[in-house]
């Protein structure tokens, strides 16, 4: 199960429960560690989730800009002929 979750880390559609399960599986052997360390790992997972969502939004925006640029280019070229 851990291997499946690790292979899906680059997919922005992971759910919160997947991150929590991943954190639990990674930290289960480290139960003796201090609570602050566990919170740090949880916050890092949330940061990773935010980055993946931002990357997805950015790529969607860039695709939209590219298609708009292609439209204007085709309109300008057709106007010249």
GROMACS .gro file of N, CA and C in nm:
model
  243
    1UNK      N    1   0.082  -0.120   0.000
    1UNK     CA    2   0.000   0.000   0.000
    1UNK      C    3   0.087   0.126   0.000
    2UNK      N    4   0.195   0.121   0.075
    2UNK     CA    5   0.286   0.236   0.080
    2UNK      C    6   0.346   0.262  -0.059
    3UNK      N    7   0.382   0.157  -0.129
    3UNK     CA    8   0.440   0.173  -0.262
    3UNK      C    9   0.338   0.237  -0.358
    4UNK      N   10   0.211   0.200  -0.349
    4UNK     CA   11   0.107   0.257  -0.434
    4UNK      C   12   0.094   0.407  -0.408
    5UNK      N   13   0.092   0.447  -0.281
    5UNK     CA   14   0.079   0.588  -0.247
    5UNK      C   15   0.200   0.668  -0.292
    6UNK      N   16   0.318   0.611  -0.274
    6UNK     CA   17   0.439   0.683  -0.315
    6UNK      C   18   0.445   0.701  -0.466
    7UNK      N   19   0.391   0.606  -0.541
    7UNK     CA   20   0.393   0.619  -0.687
    7UNK      C   21   0.293   0.722  -0.736
    8UNK      N   22   0.196   0.762  -0.653
    8UNK     CA   23   0.094   0.857  -0.694
    8UNK      C   24   0.118   0.999  -0.644
    9UNK      N   25   0.234   1.026  -0.587
    9UNK     CA   26   0.257   1.156  -0.525
    9UNK      C   27   0.253   1.271  -0.624
   10UNK      N   28   0.283   1.248  -0.750
   10UNK     CA   29   0.284   1.358  -0.846
   10UNK      C   30   0.147   1.384  -0.907
   11UNK      N   31   0.045   1.315  -0.862
   11UNK     CA   32  -0.089   1.336  -0.916
   11UNK      C   33  -0.166   1.432  -0.826
   12UNK      N   34  -0.216   1.543  -0.881
   12UNK     CA   35  -0.281   1.643  -0.797
   12UNK      C   36  -0.417   1.600  -0.742
   13UNK      N   37  -0.471   1.488  -0.788
   13UNK     CA   38  -0.603   1.449  -0.740
   13UNK      C   39  -0.599   1.357  -0.617
   14UNK      N   40  -0.484   1.350  -0.551
   14UNK     CA   41  -0.479   1.274  -0.426
   14UNK      C   42  -0.569   1.339  -0.322
   15UNK      N   43  -0.631   1.258  -0.242
   15UNK     CA   44  -0.721   1.308  -0.139
   15UNK      C   45  -0.646   1.329  -0.008
   16UNK      N   46  -0.707   1.408   0.081
   16UNK     CA   47  -0.647   1.428   0.213
   16UNK      C   48  -0.625   1.294   0.283
   17UNK      N   49  -0.718   1.202   0.267
   17UNK     CA   50  -0.706   1.073   0.334
   17UNK      C   51  -0.583   0.997   0.284
   18UNK      N   52  -0.549   1.015   0.156
   18UNK     CA   53  -0.429   0.949   0.103
   18UNK      C   54  -0.304   1.005   0.170
   19UNK      N   55  -0.300   1.137   0.189
   19UNK     CA   56  -0.185   1.197   0.257
   19UNK      C   57  -0.177   1.153   0.402
   20UNK      N   58  -0.290   1.147   0.469
   20UNK     CA   59  -0.290   1.105   0.608
   20UNK      C   60  -0.247   0.960   0.621
   21UNK      N   61  -0.293   0.875   0.530
   21UNK     CA   62  -0.253   0.735   0.532
   21UNK      C   63  -0.104   0.723   0.504
   22UNK      N   64  -0.054   0.800   0.408
   22UNK     CA   65   0.088   0.798   0.379
   22UNK      C   66   0.169   0.843   0.500
   23UNK      N   67   0.125   0.950   0.564
   23UNK     CA   68   0.196   0.999   0.683
   23UNK      C   69   0.194   0.893   0.793
   24UNK      N   70   0.082   0.828   0.811
   24UNK     CA   71   0.073   0.725   0.914
   24UNK      C   72   0.167   0.609   0.884
   25UNK      N   73   0.169   0.564   0.758
   25UNK     CA   74   0.254   0.451   0.722
   25UNK      C   75   0.402   0.485   0.734
   26UNK      N   76   0.437   0.610   0.700
   26UNK     CA   77   0.577   0.649   0.711
   26UNK      C   78   0.621   0.671   0.856
   27UNK      N   79   0.529   0.717   0.938
   27UNK     CA   80   0.566   0.753   1.075
   27UNK      C   81   0.535   0.645   1.178
   28UNK      N   82   0.470   0.539   1.139
   28UNK     CA   83   0.435   0.433   1.233
   28UNK      C   84   0.558   0.380   1.307
   29UNK      N   85   0.672   0.357   1.240
   29UNK     CA   86   0.789   0.309   1.315
   29UNK      C   87   0.851   0.415   1.406
   30UNK      N   88   0.809   0.540   1.389
   30UNK     CA   89   0.871   0.650   1.465
   30UNK      C   90   0.781   0.701   1.577
   31UNK      N   91   0.705   0.612   1.638
   31UNK     CA   92   0.606   0.655   1.738
   31UNK      C   93   0.667   0.724   1.859
   32UNK      N   94   0.795   0.699   1.886
   32UNK     CA   95   0.858   0.759   2.003
   32UNK      C   96   0.900   0.904   1.981
   33UNK      N   97   0.887   0.954   1.859
   33UNK     CA   98   0.931   1.090   1.831
   33UNK      C   99   0.834   1.192   1.889
   34UNK      N  100   0.881   1.311   1.899
   34UNK     CA  101   0.804   1.419   1.958
   34UNK      C  102   0.692   1.463   1.865
   35UNK      N  103   0.585   1.517   1.923
   35UNK     CA  104   0.467   1.560   1.848
   35UNK      C  105   0.501   1.670   1.746
   36UNK      N  106   0.596   1.757   1.778
   36UNK     CA  107   0.633   1.865   1.686
   36UNK      C  108   0.686   1.811   1.554
   37UNK      N  109   0.759   1.702   1.560
   37UNK     CA  110   0.811   1.641   1.439
   37UNK      C  111   0.696   1.591   1.351
   38UNK      N  112   0.597   1.529   1.414
   38UNK     CA  113   0.482   1.479   1.339
   38UNK      C  114   0.405   1.594   1.275
   39UNK      N  115   0.392   1.705   1.345
   39UNK     CA  116   0.323   1.821   1.288
   39UNK      C  117   0.403   1.878   1.170
   40UNK      N  118   0.534   1.879   1.182
   40UNK     CA  119   0.618   1.928   1.073
   40UNK      C  120   0.599   1.843   0.947
   41UNK      N  121   0.596   1.712   0.964
   41UNK     CA  122   0.575   1.624   0.850
   41UNK      C  123   0.437   1.647   0.790
   42UNK      N  124   0.337   1.663   0.874
   42UNK     CA  125   0.202   1.689   0.824
   42UNK      C  126   0.197   1.820   0.746
   43UNK      N  127   0.262   1.924   0.798
   43UNK     CA  128   0.265   2.052   0.726
   43UNK      C  129   0.340   2.042   0.594
   44UNK      N  130   0.446   1.963   0.591
   44UNK     CA  131   0.518   1.943   0.466
   44UNK      C  132   0.431   1.870   0.363
   45UNK      N  133   0.350   1.776   0.410
   45UNK     CA  134   0.257   1.709   0.319
   45UNK      C  135   0.153   1.806   0.266
   46UNK      N  136   0.105   1.895   0.351
   46UNK     CA  137   0.008   1.996   0.306
   46UNK      C  138   0.073   2.091   0.205
   47UNK      N  139   0.198   2.127   0.227
   47UNK     CA  140   0.270   2.212   0.134
   47UNK      C  141   0.286   2.143  -0.001
   48UNK      N  142   0.318   2.015   0.001
   48UNK     CA  143   0.329   1.938  -0.122
   48UNK      C  144   0.195   1.935  -0.196
   49UNK      N  145   0.087   1.917  -0.123
   49UNK     CA  146  -0.046   1.918  -0.184
   49UNK      C  147  -0.076   2.053  -0.248
   50UNK      N  148  -0.044   2.161  -0.179
   50UNK     CA  149  -0.067   2.295  -0.235
   50UNK      C  150   0.015   2.317  -0.361
   51UNK      N  151   0.140   2.273  -0.361
   51UNK     CA  152   0.225   2.289  -0.479
   51UNK      C  153   0.167   2.212  -0.597
   52UNK      N  154   0.121   2.090  -0.573
   52UNK     CA  155   0.066   2.010  -0.682
   52UNK      C  156  -0.061   2.073  -0.739
   53UNK      N  157  -0.144   2.131  -0.652
   53UNK     CA  158  -0.264   2.199  -0.700
   53UNK      C  159  -0.227   2.326  -0.777
   54UNK      N  160  -0.129   2.401  -0.730
   54UNK     CA  161  -0.083   2.521  -0.799
   54UNK      C  162  -0.027   2.485  -0.936
   55UNK      N  163   0.053   2.379  -0.943
   55UNK     CA  164   0.111   2.336  -1.069
   55UNK      C  165   0.001   2.298  -1.169
   56UNK      N  166  -0.103   2.233  -1.120
   56UNK     CA  167  -0.213   2.195  -1.207
   56UNK      C  168  -0.286   2.319  -1.260
   57UNK      N  169  -0.313   2.416  -1.172
   57UNK     CA  170  -0.380   2.540  -1.213
   57UNK      C  171  -0.293   2.619  -1.310
   58UNK      N  172  -0.164   2.626  -1.283
   58UNK     CA  173  -0.072   2.700  -1.369
   58UNK      C  174  -0.067   2.638  -1.509
   59UNK      N  175  -0.061   2.507  -1.516
   59UNK     CA  176  -0.055   2.445  -1.649
   59UNK      C  177  -0.186   2.466  -1.724
   60UNK      N  178  -0.299   2.464  -1.655
   60UNK     CA  179  -0.426   2.490  -1.721
   60UNK      C  180  -0.430   2.634  -1.774
   61UNK      N  181  -0.382   2.729  -1.694
   61UNK     CA  182  -0.379   2.869  -1.736
   61UNK      C  183  -0.288   2.887  -1.857
   62UNK      N  184  -0.170   2.822  -1.856
   62UNK     CA  185  -0.077   2.835  -1.967
   62UNK      C  186  -0.134   2.775  -2.095
   63UNK      N  187  -0.204   2.665  -2.083
   63UNK     CA  188  -0.267   2.605  -2.201
   63UNK      C  189  -0.371   2.700  -2.258
   64UNK      N  190  -0.448   2.766  -2.170
   64UNK     CA  191  -0.546   2.864  -2.216
   64UNK      C  192  -0.481   2.981  -2.287
   65UNK      N  193  -0.370   3.030  -2.232
   65UNK     CA  194  -0.299   3.142  -2.295
   65UNK      C  195  -0.243   3.102  -2.430
   66UNK      N  196  -0.191   2.981  -2.440
   66UNK     CA  197  -0.135   2.933  -2.566
   66UNK      C  198  -0.244   2.921  -2.673
   67UNK      N  199  -0.359   2.870  -2.635
   67UNK     CA  200  -0.466   2.857  -2.735
   67UNK      C  201  -0.517   2.995  -2.778
   68UNK      N  202  -0.521   3.092  -2.687
   68UNK     CA  203  -0.561   3.228  -2.721
   68UNK      C  204  -0.459   3.291  -2.817
   69UNK      N  205  -0.332   3.267  -2.792
   69UNK     CA  206  -0.226   3.319  -2.879
   69UNK      C  207  -0.237   3.258  -3.018
   70UNK      N  208  -0.265   3.130  -3.025
   70UNK     CA  209  -0.281   3.065  -3.156
   70UNK      C  210  -0.399   3.123  -3.231
   71UNK      N  211  -0.507   3.152  -3.159
   71UNK     CA  212  -0.625   3.211  -3.223
   71UNK      C  213  -0.591   3.346  -3.283
   72UNK      N  214  -0.524   3.435  -3.204
   72UNK     CA  215  -0.487   3.567  -3.256
   72UNK      C  216  -0.390   3.556  -3.374
   73UNK      N  217  -0.298   3.461  -3.367
   73UNK     CA  218  -0.203   3.443  -3.477
   73UNK      C  219  -0.275   3.401  -3.604
   74UNK      N  220  -0.368   3.309  -3.591
   74UNK     CA  221  -0.442   3.265  -3.710
   74UNK      C  222  -0.530   3.377  -3.764
   75UNK      N  223  -0.588   3.459  -3.676
   75UNK     CA  224  -0.669   3.572  -3.723
   75UNK      C  225  -0.583   3.676  -3.795
   76UNK      N  226  -0.466   3.703  -3.741
   76UNK     CA  227  -0.376   3.801  -3.804
   76UNK      C  228  -0.327   3.751  -3.939
   77UNK      N  229  -0.294   3.624  -3.946
   77UNK     CA  230  -0.246   3.569  -4.073
   77UNK      C  231  -0.356   3.568  -4.178
   78UNK      N  232  -0.479   3.539  -4.136
   78UNK     CA  233  -0.589   3.538  -4.232
   78UNK      C  234  -0.624   3.681  -4.276
   79UNK      N  235  -0.601   3.780  -4.190
   79UNK     CA  236  -0.629   3.919  -4.226
   79UNK      C  237  -0.527   3.972  -4.326
   80UNK      N  238  -0.404   3.920  -4.320
   80UNK     CA  239  -0.300   3.966  -4.411
   80UNK      C  240  -0.322   3.916  -4.552
   81UNK      N  241  -0.389   3.803  -4.568
   81UNK     CA  242  -0.407   3.746  -4.703
   81UNK      C  243  -0.531   3.794  -4.770
   0.00000   0.00000   0.00000
